[in-house]
Amino acid sequence: MKAVLQKIPRATNASSILLDRRLDDSIPFQWHHHPEFELTLTLNSRGQRFIGDHVGAYDDGDLVLVGSNLPHTWHSSSKVDALEPHVALVLWFHPEWVERLDDGFVELAGVKAMFERSAPGLQFTREVAARVRPLFESLRRQAPEERLPDVLSLLTLLAREQEVVPLSTRVVMPSGRSVDRGRLDRVLDHIHLHYTENPSMAALADLAALSLSGLHRLFLRHLNMPVSEYLMRLRIGEACALLSGSGRSIAHIAETVGYRSIANFNRQFKAVKGMTPREFRSRFRSAG
């Protein structure tokens, strides 16, 4: 249940990258992040969505725009049609492309503004998702040169929508400093692989080629939180997935996500989620 910095290949013949992901068994819980903006339409699947510090239920037709370098994952619990696979239709957009969107095309200023608002992740309404779903699904059958007009149409339709819900309360603040981005990516990559193992601050600082105080400032500048809180939120996110999707004991879950003290786990879980692990599990069971 760990993930690394996801390397999105740069397409040489397209402005966006399309992934048609189909999974027969489940969508696994795998924290990951990447510089690219991500628009994901999830079909024939139900479960929990994790965007930054947000945890929420999703259903067939879930449509979300994830901001640059915002940690995220989905975790399925069931299918709508048991005979068909879980489907995630994903469009990735490189930050450089987004930055140049309105250069010479003032009509796309609203689309660029939508990407800029997506730092915490944006959830679109079911009505909007249903409206754009045929357009999104048609992209799978198109060559890159045919796809671009429909991608721009899709983004334009979404940019006009006012009823969007920001998801995470903590966001990654993009920076134009490539040195900072490289340092942050190295550290986040390591954290996403080893967050249950309590990585030392000294080791993380070495990865970033910074002092401990420099590492602290890097996280505050880009994530608006110290390293310790970022680690805590990743652990609590995985704990939420286990609490809602497995019958393991709370003590076992606490140990799995890296807590040696059940009391500390309960305290930090309540601080992040506003309820105890037992209350969280009961709420998801009653909702199901």
PDB file of C-alpha atoms in Angstrom:
ATOM      1  CA  MET A   1       0.000   0.000   0.000  1.00  0.00           C
ATOM      2  CA  LYS A   2       2.808   2.369  -0.841  1.00  0.00           C
ATOM      3  CA  ALA A   3       3.697   4.244  -3.992  1.00  0.00           C
ATOM      4  CA  VAL A   4       6.433   6.333  -5.477  1.00  0.00           C
ATOM      5  CA  LEU A   5       6.594   9.484  -7.511  1.00  0.00           C
ATOM      6  CA  GLN A   6       4.732   8.443 -10.640  1.00  0.00           C
ATOM      7  CA  LYS A   7       6.738   9.168 -13.776  1.00  0.00           C
ATOM      8  CA  ILE A   8       4.325  10.285 -16.495  1.00  0.00           C
ATOM      9  CA  PRO A   9       5.927   9.856 -19.931  1.00  0.00           C
ATOM     10  CA  ARG A  10       6.036  12.986 -22.050  1.00  0.00           C
ATOM     11  CA  ALA A  11       4.054  12.499 -25.240  1.00  0.00           C
ATOM     12  CA  THR A  12       5.796  13.881 -28.317  1.00  0.00           C
ATOM     13  CA  ASN A  13       2.632  13.916 -30.416  1.00  0.00           C
ATOM     14  CA  ALA A  14      -0.048  15.106 -27.976  1.00  0.00           C
ATOM     15  CA  SER A  15      -0.775  17.924 -25.523  1.00  0.00           C
ATOM     16  CA  SER A  16      -2.230  15.496 -22.992  1.00  0.00           C
ATOM     17  CA  ILE A  17      -1.708  11.849 -22.050  1.00  0.00           C
ATOM     18  CA  LEU A  18      -4.692   9.510 -21.925  1.00  0.00           C
ATOM     19  CA  LEU A  19      -4.821   6.371 -19.788  1.00  0.00           C
ATOM     20  CA  ASP A  20      -7.647   3.848 -20.046  1.00  0.00           C
ATOM     21  CA  ARG A  21      -7.088   1.807 -16.893  1.00  0.00           C
ATOM     22  CA  ARG A  22      -9.131  -1.382 -16.423  1.00  0.00           C
ATOM     23  CA  LEU A  23      -8.811  -3.572 -13.334  1.00  0.00           C
ATOM     24  CA  ASP A  24     -10.778  -6.759 -12.801  1.00  0.00           C
ATOM     25  CA  ASP A  25     -10.095  -7.252  -9.098  1.00  0.00           C
ATOM     26  CA  SER A  26      -9.924  -3.816  -7.498  1.00  0.00           C
ATOM     27  CA  ILE A  27      -8.422  -0.348  -7.540  1.00  0.00           C
ATOM     28  CA  PRO A  28      -5.652  -0.645  -4.923  1.00  0.00           C
ATOM     29  CA  PHE A  29      -4.727   1.938  -2.306  1.00  0.00           C
ATOM     30  CA  GLN A  30      -1.437   3.411  -3.608  1.00  0.00           C
ATOM     31  CA  TRP A  31      -0.400   6.886  -2.518  1.00  0.00           C
ATOM     32  CA  HIS A  32       1.321   8.672  -5.400  1.00  0.00           C
ATOM     33  CA  HIS A  33       1.985  12.139  -6.728  1.00  0.00           C
ATOM     34  CA  HIS A  34       3.306  13.686  -9.934  1.00  0.00           C
ATOM     35  CA  PRO A  35       3.867  17.179 -11.326  1.00  0.00           C
ATOM     36  CA  GLU A  36       1.139  16.665 -13.950  1.00  0.00           C
ATOM     37  CA  PHE A  37      -2.439  17.791 -13.388  1.00  0.00           C
ATOM     38  CA  GLU A  38      -4.791  14.812 -13.492  1.00  0.00           C
ATOM     39  CA  LEU A  39      -8.429  14.611 -14.590  1.00  0.00           C
ATOM     40  CA  THR A  40      -9.927  11.227 -13.639  1.00  0.00           C
ATOM     41  CA  LEU A  41     -13.324   9.780 -14.477  1.00  0.00           C
ATOM     42  CA  THR A  42     -13.961   6.577 -12.504  1.00  0.00           C
ATOM     43  CA  LEU A  43     -16.551   4.129 -13.874  1.00  0.00           C
ATOM     44  CA  ASN A  44     -18.196   0.916 -12.676  1.00  0.00           C
ATOM     45  CA  SER A  45     -16.544   1.312  -9.283  1.00  0.00           C
ATOM     46  CA  ARG A  46     -17.384   2.295  -5.716  1.00  0.00           C
ATOM     47  CA  GLY A  47     -15.090   2.961  -2.797  1.00  0.00           C
ATOM     48  CA  GLN A  48     -13.086   5.713  -1.140  1.00  0.00           C
ATOM     49  CA  ARG A  49     -11.213   8.604  -2.711  1.00  0.00           C
ATOM     50  CA  PHE A  50      -8.102  10.049  -1.017  1.00  0.00           C
ATOM     51  CA  ILE A  51      -6.906  13.483  -2.191  1.00  0.00           C
ATOM     52  CA  GLY A  52      -4.371  15.150   0.113  1.00  0.00           C
ATOM     53  CA  ASP A  53      -6.055  15.030   3.520  1.00  0.00           C
ATOM     54  CA  HIS A  54      -9.506  14.436   2.006  1.00  0.00           C
ATOM     55  CA  VAL A  55     -11.255  11.086   2.387  1.00  0.00           C
ATOM     56  CA  GLY A  56     -14.618  10.649   0.684  1.00  0.00           C
ATOM     57  CA  ALA A  57     -16.832   8.039  -0.910  1.00  0.00           C
ATOM     58  CA  TYR A  58     -16.984   7.779  -4.687  1.00  0.00           C
ATOM     59  CA  ASP A  59     -19.376   5.994  -7.031  1.00  0.00           C
ATOM     60  CA  ASP A  60     -19.791   5.320 -10.731  1.00  0.00           C
ATOM     61  CA  GLY A  61     -19.113   8.488 -12.727  1.00  0.00           C
ATOM     62  CA  ASP A  62     -16.868  10.185 -10.171  1.00  0.00           C
ATOM     63  CA  LEU A  63     -15.007  13.086 -11.834  1.00  0.00           C
ATOM     64  CA  VAL A  64     -12.094  14.828 -10.100  1.00  0.00           C
ATOM     65  CA  LEU A  65      -9.316  17.218 -11.156  1.00  0.00           C
ATOM     66  CA  VAL A  66      -6.156  16.689  -9.068  1.00  0.00           C
ATOM     67  CA  GLY A  67      -3.645  19.518  -8.771  1.00  0.00           C
ATOM     68  CA  SER A  68       0.075  19.287  -9.490  1.00  0.00           C
ATOM     69  CA  ASN A  69       2.030  17.173  -6.959  1.00  0.00           C
ATOM     70  CA  LEU A  70      -1.014  16.604  -4.736  1.00  0.00           C
ATOM     71  CA  PRO A  71      -0.840  13.073  -3.204  1.00  0.00           C
ATOM     72  CA  HIS A  72      -3.848  10.985  -4.142  1.00  0.00           C
ATOM     73  CA  THR A  73      -5.248   7.508  -4.611  1.00  0.00           C
ATOM     74  CA  TRP A  74      -8.529   5.684  -5.039  1.00  0.00           C
ATOM     75  CA  HIS A  75      -9.449   2.472  -3.176  1.00  0.00           C
ATOM     76  CA  SER A  76     -12.361   0.417  -4.486  1.00  0.00           C
ATOM     77  CA  SER A  77     -14.752  -1.609  -2.377  1.00  0.00           C
ATOM     78  CA  SER A  78     -17.095  -2.998  -5.063  1.00  0.00           C
ATOM     79  CA  LYS A  79     -18.203  -2.804  -8.676  1.00  0.00           C
ATOM     80  CA  VAL A  80     -21.516  -1.611 -10.078  1.00  0.00           C
ATOM     81  CA  ASP A  81     -21.554  -4.446 -12.625  1.00  0.00           C
ATOM     82  CA  ALA A  82     -19.658  -7.419 -11.195  1.00  0.00           C
ATOM     83  CA  LEU A  83     -18.959  -8.815 -14.682  1.00  0.00           C
ATOM     84  CA  GLU A  84     -17.181  -5.682 -15.923  1.00  0.00           C
ATOM     85  CA  PRO A  85     -13.850  -4.212 -14.742  1.00  0.00           C
ATOM     86  CA  HIS A  86     -13.222  -1.124 -12.639  1.00  0.00           C
ATOM     87  CA  VAL A  87     -12.417   1.660 -15.116  1.00  0.00           C
ATOM     88  CA  ALA A  88     -10.407   4.840 -14.605  1.00  0.00           C
ATOM     89  CA  LEU A  89     -10.185   7.195 -17.579  1.00  0.00           C
ATOM     90  CA  VAL A  90      -7.300   9.561 -16.883  1.00  0.00           C
ATOM     91  CA  LEU A  91      -6.038  12.659 -18.676  1.00  0.00           C
ATOM     92  CA  TRP A  92      -2.663  14.057 -17.596  1.00  0.00           C
ATOM     93  CA  PHE A  93      -1.556  17.602 -18.422  1.00  0.00           C
ATOM     94  CA  HIS A  94       2.020  18.809 -17.974  1.00  0.00           C
ATOM     95  CA  PRO A  95       2.361  22.018 -15.925  1.00  0.00           C
ATOM     96  CA  GLU A  96       4.310  23.678 -18.747  1.00  0.00           C
ATOM     97  CA  TRP A  97       1.381  23.143 -21.133  1.00  0.00           C
ATOM     98  CA  VAL A  98      -1.074  24.522 -18.584  1.00  0.00           C
ATOM     99  CA  GLU A  99       1.141  27.568 -17.994  1.00  0.00           C
ATOM    100  CA  ARG A 100       1.080  28.423 -21.725  1.00  0.00           C
ATOM    101  CA  LEU A 101      -2.616  27.754 -22.227  1.00  0.00           C
ATOM    102  CA  ASP A 102      -3.693  31.354 -22.678  1.00  0.00           C
ATOM    103  CA  ASP A 103      -0.644  32.457 -24.678  1.00  0.00           C
ATOM    104  CA  GLY A 104      -2.317  33.657 -27.844  1.00  0.00           C
ATOM    105  CA  PHE A 105      -5.599  31.956 -26.930  1.00  0.00           C
ATOM    106  CA  VAL A 106      -7.443  34.276 -24.562  1.00  0.00           C
ATOM    107  CA  GLU A 107     -10.495  32.027 -24.893  1.00  0.00           C
ATOM    108  CA  LEU A 108      -8.684  29.465 -22.729  1.00  0.00           C
ATOM    109  CA  ALA A 109      -8.060  31.821 -19.800  1.00  0.00           C
ATOM    110  CA  GLY A 110     -10.951  30.200 -17.907  1.00  0.00           C
ATOM    111  CA  VAL A 111      -9.464  26.734 -18.413  1.00  0.00           C
ATOM    112  CA  LYS A 112      -6.103  27.905 -17.102  1.00  0.00           C
ATOM    113  CA  ALA A 113      -7.831  29.476 -14.087  1.00  0.00           C
ATOM    114  CA  MET A 114      -9.564  26.144 -13.372  1.00  0.00           C
ATOM    115  CA  PHE A 115      -6.206  24.361 -13.307  1.00  0.00           C
ATOM    116  CA  GLU A 116      -4.871  27.027 -10.944  1.00  0.00           C
ATOM    117  CA  ARG A 117      -7.851  26.420  -8.618  1.00  0.00           C
ATOM    118  CA  SER A 118      -7.197  22.673  -8.629  1.00  0.00           C
ATOM    119  CA  ALA A 119      -4.326  22.799  -6.109  1.00  0.00           C
ATOM    120  CA  PRO A 120      -6.549  21.133  -3.412  1.00  0.00           C
ATOM    121  CA  GLY A 121      -8.307  18.866  -5.926  1.00  0.00           C
ATOM    122  CA  LEU A 122     -11.740  19.652  -7.391  1.00  0.00           C
ATOM    123  CA  GLN A 123     -14.755  17.349  -7.451  1.00  0.00           C
ATOM    124  CA  PHE A 124     -17.388  17.987 -10.129  1.00  0.00           C
ATOM    125  CA  THR A 125     -21.068  17.275  -9.589  1.00  0.00           C
ATOM    126  CA  ARG A 126     -22.683  14.056 -10.776  1.00  0.00           C
ATOM    127  CA  GLU A 127     -24.707  16.081 -13.289  1.00  0.00           C
ATOM    128  CA  VAL A 128     -21.600  17.628 -14.822  1.00  0.00           C
ATOM    129  CA  ALA A 129     -19.825  14.268 -14.890  1.00  0.00           C
ATOM    130  CA  ALA A 130     -22.792  12.664 -16.661  1.00  0.00           C
ATOM    131  CA  ARG A 131     -22.850  15.489 -19.205  1.00  0.00           C
ATOM    132  CA  VAL A 132     -19.185  15.162 -20.169  1.00  0.00           C
ATOM    133  CA  ARG A 133     -18.932  11.374 -19.834  1.00  0.00           C
ATOM    134  CA  PRO A 134     -19.707  10.582 -23.525  1.00  0.00           C
ATOM    135  CA  LEU A 135     -17.093  13.115 -24.626  1.00  0.00           C
ATOM    136  CA  PHE A 136     -14.526  11.707 -22.198  1.00  0.00           C
ATOM    137  CA  GLU A 137     -15.196   8.112 -23.270  1.00  0.00           C
ATOM    138  CA  SER A 138     -14.918   9.022 -26.966  1.00  0.00           C
ATOM    139  CA  LEU A 139     -11.297  10.132 -26.449  1.00  0.00           C
ATOM    140  CA  ARG A 140     -10.242   6.469 -26.180  1.00  0.00           C
ATOM    141  CA  ARG A 141     -10.996   5.916 -29.866  1.00  0.00           C
ATOM    142  CA  GLN A 142      -9.213   8.984 -31.205  1.00  0.00           C
ATOM    143  CA  ALA A 143      -5.732   9.655 -32.493  1.00  0.00           C
ATOM    144  CA  PRO A 144      -3.889  12.499 -30.686  1.00  0.00           C
ATOM    145  CA  GLU A 145      -4.522  15.032 -33.479  1.00  0.00           C
ATOM    146  CA  GLU A 146      -8.229  14.177 -33.413  1.00  0.00           C
ATOM    147  CA  ARG A 147      -8.367  14.228 -29.628  1.00  0.00           C
ATOM    148  CA  LEU A 148      -7.129  17.779 -29.020  1.00  0.00           C
ATOM    149  CA  PRO A 149     -10.334  19.630 -30.042  1.00  0.00           C
ATOM    150  CA  ASP A 150     -12.437  17.341 -27.841  1.00  0.00           C
ATOM    151  CA  VAL A 151     -10.011  17.671 -24.911  1.00  0.00           C
ATOM    152  CA  LEU A 152     -10.276  21.461 -25.155  1.00  0.00           C
ATOM    153  CA  SER A 153     -14.077  21.201 -25.405  1.00  0.00           C
ATOM    154  CA  LEU A 154     -14.133  18.976 -22.324  1.00  0.00           C
ATOM    155  CA  LEU A 155     -11.945  21.365 -20.340  1.00  0.00           C
ATOM    156  CA  THR A 156     -13.975  24.375 -21.466  1.00  0.00           C
ATOM    157  CA  LEU A 157     -17.210  22.765 -20.309  1.00  0.00           C
ATOM    158  CA  LEU A 158     -15.687  21.964 -16.912  1.00  0.00           C
ATOM    159  CA  ALA A 159     -14.183  25.443 -16.521  1.00  0.00           C
ATOM    160  CA  ARG A 160     -17.646  27.010 -16.828  1.00  0.00           C
ATOM    161  CA  GLU A 161     -18.992  25.043 -13.884  1.00  0.00           C
ATOM    162  CA  GLN A 162     -19.445  26.949 -10.645  1.00  0.00           C
ATOM    163  CA  GLU A 163     -20.573  24.046  -8.439  1.00  0.00           C
ATOM    164  CA  VAL A 164     -17.205  22.398  -7.829  1.00  0.00           C
ATOM    165  CA  VAL A 165     -16.060  21.174  -4.436  1.00  0.00           C
ATOM    166  CA  PRO A 166     -12.446  21.702  -3.233  1.00  0.00           C
ATOM    167  CA  LEU A 167     -11.314  18.518  -1.525  1.00  0.00           C
ATOM    168  CA  SER A 168      -8.072  18.797   0.449  1.00  0.00           C
ATOM    169  CA  THR A 169      -7.538  21.455   3.102  1.00  0.00           C
ATOM    170  CA  ARG A 170      -3.765  21.240   2.601  1.00  0.00           C
ATOM    171  CA  VAL A 171      -2.270  21.785  -0.823  1.00  0.00           C
ATOM    172  CA  VAL A 172       1.067  21.703  -2.588  1.00  0.00           C
ATOM    173  CA  MET A 173       1.998  25.184  -3.752  1.00  0.00           C
ATOM    174  CA  PRO A 174       3.618  24.927  -7.201  1.00  0.00           C
ATOM    175  CA  SER A 175       6.907  26.722  -7.586  1.00  0.00           C
ATOM    176  CA  GLY A 176       8.876  27.900 -10.554  1.00  0.00           C
ATOM    177  CA  ARG A 177      12.129  26.920  -8.839  1.00  0.00           C
ATOM    178  CA  SER A 178      13.227  23.699 -10.544  1.00  0.00           C
ATOM    179  CA  VAL A 179      15.818  23.012  -7.825  1.00  0.00           C
ATOM    180  CA  ASP A 180      13.073  23.070  -5.188  1.00  0.00           C
ATOM    181  CA  ARG A 181      10.860  20.806  -7.271  1.00  0.00           C
ATOM    182  CA  GLY A 182      13.642  18.259  -7.721  1.00  0.00           C
ATOM    183  CA  ARG A 183      14.432  18.237  -4.010  1.00  0.00           C
ATOM    184  CA  LEU A 184      10.791  17.953  -3.042  1.00  0.00           C
ATOM    185  CA  ASP A 185      10.169  15.137  -5.526  1.00  0.00           C
ATOM    186  CA  ARG A 186      13.115  13.117  -4.176  1.00  0.00           C
ATOM    187  CA  VAL A 187      11.885  13.477  -0.604  1.00  0.00           C
ATOM    188  CA  LEU A 188       8.232  12.767  -1.412  1.00  0.00           C
ATOM    189  CA  ASP A 189       9.246   9.760  -3.489  1.00  0.00           C
ATOM    190  CA  HIS A 190      11.123   8.315  -0.505  1.00  0.00           C
ATOM    191  CA  ILE A 191       8.357   9.185   1.953  1.00  0.00           C
ATOM    192  CA  HIS A 192       5.682   7.500  -0.169  1.00  0.00           C
ATOM    193  CA  LEU A 193       7.776   4.329  -0.196  1.00  0.00           C
ATOM    194  CA  HIS A 194       8.731   4.329   3.478  1.00  0.00           C
ATOM    195  CA  TYR A 195       6.199   6.374   5.473  1.00  0.00           C
ATOM    196  CA  THR A 196       5.186   3.365   7.578  1.00  0.00           C
ATOM    197  CA  GLU A 197       8.822   2.887   8.609  1.00  0.00           C
ATOM    198  CA  ASN A 198       9.245   6.284  10.314  1.00  0.00           C
ATOM    199  CA  PRO A 199      11.995   7.664   8.036  1.00  0.00           C
ATOM    200  CA  SER A 200      14.430   9.869   9.930  1.00  0.00           C
ATOM    201  CA  MET A 201      14.504  13.612   9.378  1.00  0.00           C
ATOM    202  CA  ALA A 202      18.261  13.392   8.869  1.00  0.00           C
ATOM    203  CA  ALA A 203      17.885  10.874   6.027  1.00  0.00           C
ATOM    204  CA  LEU A 204      15.216  13.018   4.350  1.00  0.00           C
ATOM    205  CA  ALA A 205      17.373  16.121   4.688  1.00  0.00           C
ATOM    206  CA  ASP A 206      20.275  14.255   3.064  1.00  0.00           C
ATOM    207  CA  LEU A 207      18.027  13.279   0.139  1.00  0.00           C
ATOM    208  CA  ALA A 208      17.123  16.912  -0.347  1.00  0.00           C
ATOM    209  CA  ALA A 209      20.731  18.040   0.121  1.00  0.00           C
ATOM    210  CA  LEU A 210      19.504  20.445   2.790  1.00  0.00           C
ATOM    211  CA  SER A 211      19.972  21.044   6.475  1.00  0.00           C
ATOM    212  CA  LEU A 212      17.171  19.996   8.828  1.00  0.00           C
ATOM    213  CA  SER A 213      15.973  23.595   8.995  1.00  0.00           C
ATOM    214  CA  GLY A 214      16.159  23.829   5.185  1.00  0.00           C
ATOM    215  CA  LEU A 215      14.031  20.691   4.835  1.00  0.00           C
ATOM    216  CA  HIS A 216      11.504  22.160   7.269  1.00  0.00           C
ATOM    217  CA  ARG A 217      11.309  25.391   5.233  1.00  0.00           C
ATOM    218  CA  LEU A 218      10.946  23.417   1.974  1.00  0.00           C
ATOM    219  CA  PHE A 219       7.864  21.598   3.284  1.00  0.00           C
ATOM    220  CA  LEU A 220       6.326  24.724   4.746  1.00  0.00           C
ATOM    221  CA  ARG A 221       6.845  26.582   1.465  1.00  0.00           C
ATOM    222  CA  HIS A 222       5.373  23.891  -0.799  1.00  0.00           C
ATOM    223  CA  LEU A 223       3.013  21.857   1.403  1.00  0.00           C
ATOM    224  CA  ASN A 224       2.091  24.359   4.117  1.00  0.00           C
ATOM    225  CA  MET A 225       2.975  21.818   6.818  1.00  0.00           C
ATOM    226  CA  PRO A 226       6.045  20.288   8.499  1.00  0.00           C
ATOM    227  CA  VAL A 227       7.395  16.892   7.439  1.00  0.00           C
ATOM    228  CA  SER A 228       6.027  15.212  10.568  1.00  0.00           C
ATOM    229  CA  GLU A 229       2.472  16.299   9.798  1.00  0.00           C
ATOM    230  CA  TYR A 230       2.780  15.172   6.176  1.00  0.00           C
ATOM    231  CA  LEU A 231       3.895  11.727   7.336  1.00  0.00           C
ATOM    232  CA  MET A 232       1.038  11.593   9.833  1.00  0.00           C
ATOM    233  CA  ARG A 233      -1.564  12.410   7.195  1.00  0.00           C
ATOM    234  CA  LEU A 234      -0.272   9.707   4.843  1.00  0.00           C
ATOM    235  CA  ARG A 235      -0.472   7.140   7.637  1.00  0.00           C
ATOM    236  CA  ILE A 236      -3.960   8.241   8.640  1.00  0.00           C
ATOM    237  CA  GLY A 237      -5.046   8.097   4.997  1.00  0.00           C
ATOM    238  CA  GLU A 238      -3.959   4.474   4.686  1.00  0.00           C
ATOM    239  CA  ALA A 239      -5.576   3.716   8.040  1.00  0.00           C
ATOM    240  CA  CYS A 240      -8.864   5.109   6.711  1.00  0.00           C
ATOM    241  CA  ALA A 241      -8.678   2.749   3.736  1.00  0.00           C
ATOM    242  CA  LEU A 242      -8.026  -0.229   6.012  1.00  0.00           C
ATOM    243  CA  LEU A 243     -10.751   0.745   8.474  1.00  0.00           C
ATOM    244  CA  SER A 244     -13.356   1.092   5.733  1.00  0.00           C
ATOM    245  CA  GLY A 245     -12.279  -1.871   3.622  1.00  0.00           C
ATOM    246  CA  SER A 246     -11.037  -4.584   5.961  1.00  0.00           C
ATOM    247  CA  GLY A 247     -11.988  -6.365   9.151  1.00  0.00           C
ATOM    248  CA  ARG A 248      -8.576  -6.022  10.759  1.00  0.00           C
ATOM    249  CA  SER A 249      -8.398  -4.905  14.358  1.00  0.00           C
ATOM    250  CA  ILE A 250      -7.656  -1.250  15.036  1.00  0.00           C
ATOM    251  CA  ALA A 251      -4.440  -2.208  16.831  1.00  0.00           C
ATOM    252  CA  HIS A 252      -3.267  -4.206  13.797  1.00  0.00           C
ATOM    253  CA  ILE A 253      -4.112  -1.317  11.469  1.00  0.00           C
ATOM    254  CA  ALA A 254      -2.201   1.121  13.664  1.00  0.00           C
ATOM    255  CA  GLU A 255       0.868  -1.113  13.527  1.00  0.00           C
ATOM    256  CA  THR A 256       0.526  -1.625   9.756  1.00  0.00           C
ATOM    257  CA  VAL A 257       0.641   2.103   9.030  1.00  0.00           C
ATOM    258  CA  GLY A 258       3.613   2.721  11.296  1.00  0.00           C
ATOM    259  CA  TYR A 259       2.361   3.429  14.814  1.00  0.00           C
ATOM    260  CA  ARG A 260       4.046   1.710  17.723  1.00  0.00           C
ATOM    261  CA  SER A 261       1.559   3.198  20.210  1.00  0.00           C
ATOM    262  CA  ILE A 262      -2.177   2.613  19.798  1.00  0.00           C
ATOM    263  CA  ALA A 263      -2.831   5.615  22.056  1.00  0.00           C
ATOM    264  CA  ASN A 264      -0.766   7.867  19.791  1.00  0.00           C
ATOM    265  CA  PHE A 265      -2.576   6.468  16.738  1.00  0.00           C
ATOM    266  CA  ASN A 266      -5.989   7.152  18.280  1.00  0.00           C
ATOM    267  CA  ARG A 267      -4.954  10.675  19.268  1.00  0.00           C
ATOM    268  CA  GLN A 268      -3.548  11.600  15.864  1.00  0.00           C
ATOM    269  CA  PHE A 269      -6.432   9.969  13.991  1.00  0.00           C
ATOM    270  CA  LYS A 270      -8.952  12.039  15.945  1.00  0.00           C
ATOM    271  CA  ALA A 271      -6.902  15.207  15.394  1.00  0.00           C
ATOM    272  CA  VAL A 272      -6.974  14.676  11.599  1.00  0.00           C
ATOM    273  CA  LYS A 273     -10.440  13.184  11.095  1.00  0.00           C
ATOM    274  CA  GLY A 274     -12.370  14.662  14.025  1.00  0.00           C
ATOM    275  CA  MET A 275     -13.452  11.224  15.243  1.00  0.00           C
ATOM    276  CA  THR A 276     -11.906   8.069  16.654  1.00  0.00           C
ATOM    277  CA  PRO A 277     -10.913   5.150  14.404  1.00  0.00           C
ATOM    278  CA  ARG A 278     -13.827   3.151  15.812  1.00  0.00           C
ATOM    279  CA  GLU A 279     -16.284   5.947  15.012  1.00  0.00           C
ATOM    280  CA  PHE A 280     -14.836   6.270  11.506  1.00  0.00           C
ATOM    281  CA  ARG A 281     -15.280   2.553  10.835  1.00  0.00           C
ATOM    282  CA  SER A 282     -18.833   2.600  12.199  1.00  0.00           C
ATOM    283  CA  ARG A 283     -19.744   5.559  10.017  1.00  0.00           C
ATOM    284  CA  PHE A 284     -18.570   3.832   6.845  1.00  0.00           C
ATOM    285  CA  ARG A 285     -20.315   0.602   7.767  1.00  0.00           C
ATOM    286  CA  SER A 286     -23.594   2.380   8.461  1.00  0.00           C
ATOM    287  CA  ALA A 287     -23.269   4.348   5.206  1.00  0.00           C
ATOM    288  CA  GLY A 288     -22.815   1.110   3.307  1.00  0.00           C
TER     289      GLY A 288
END
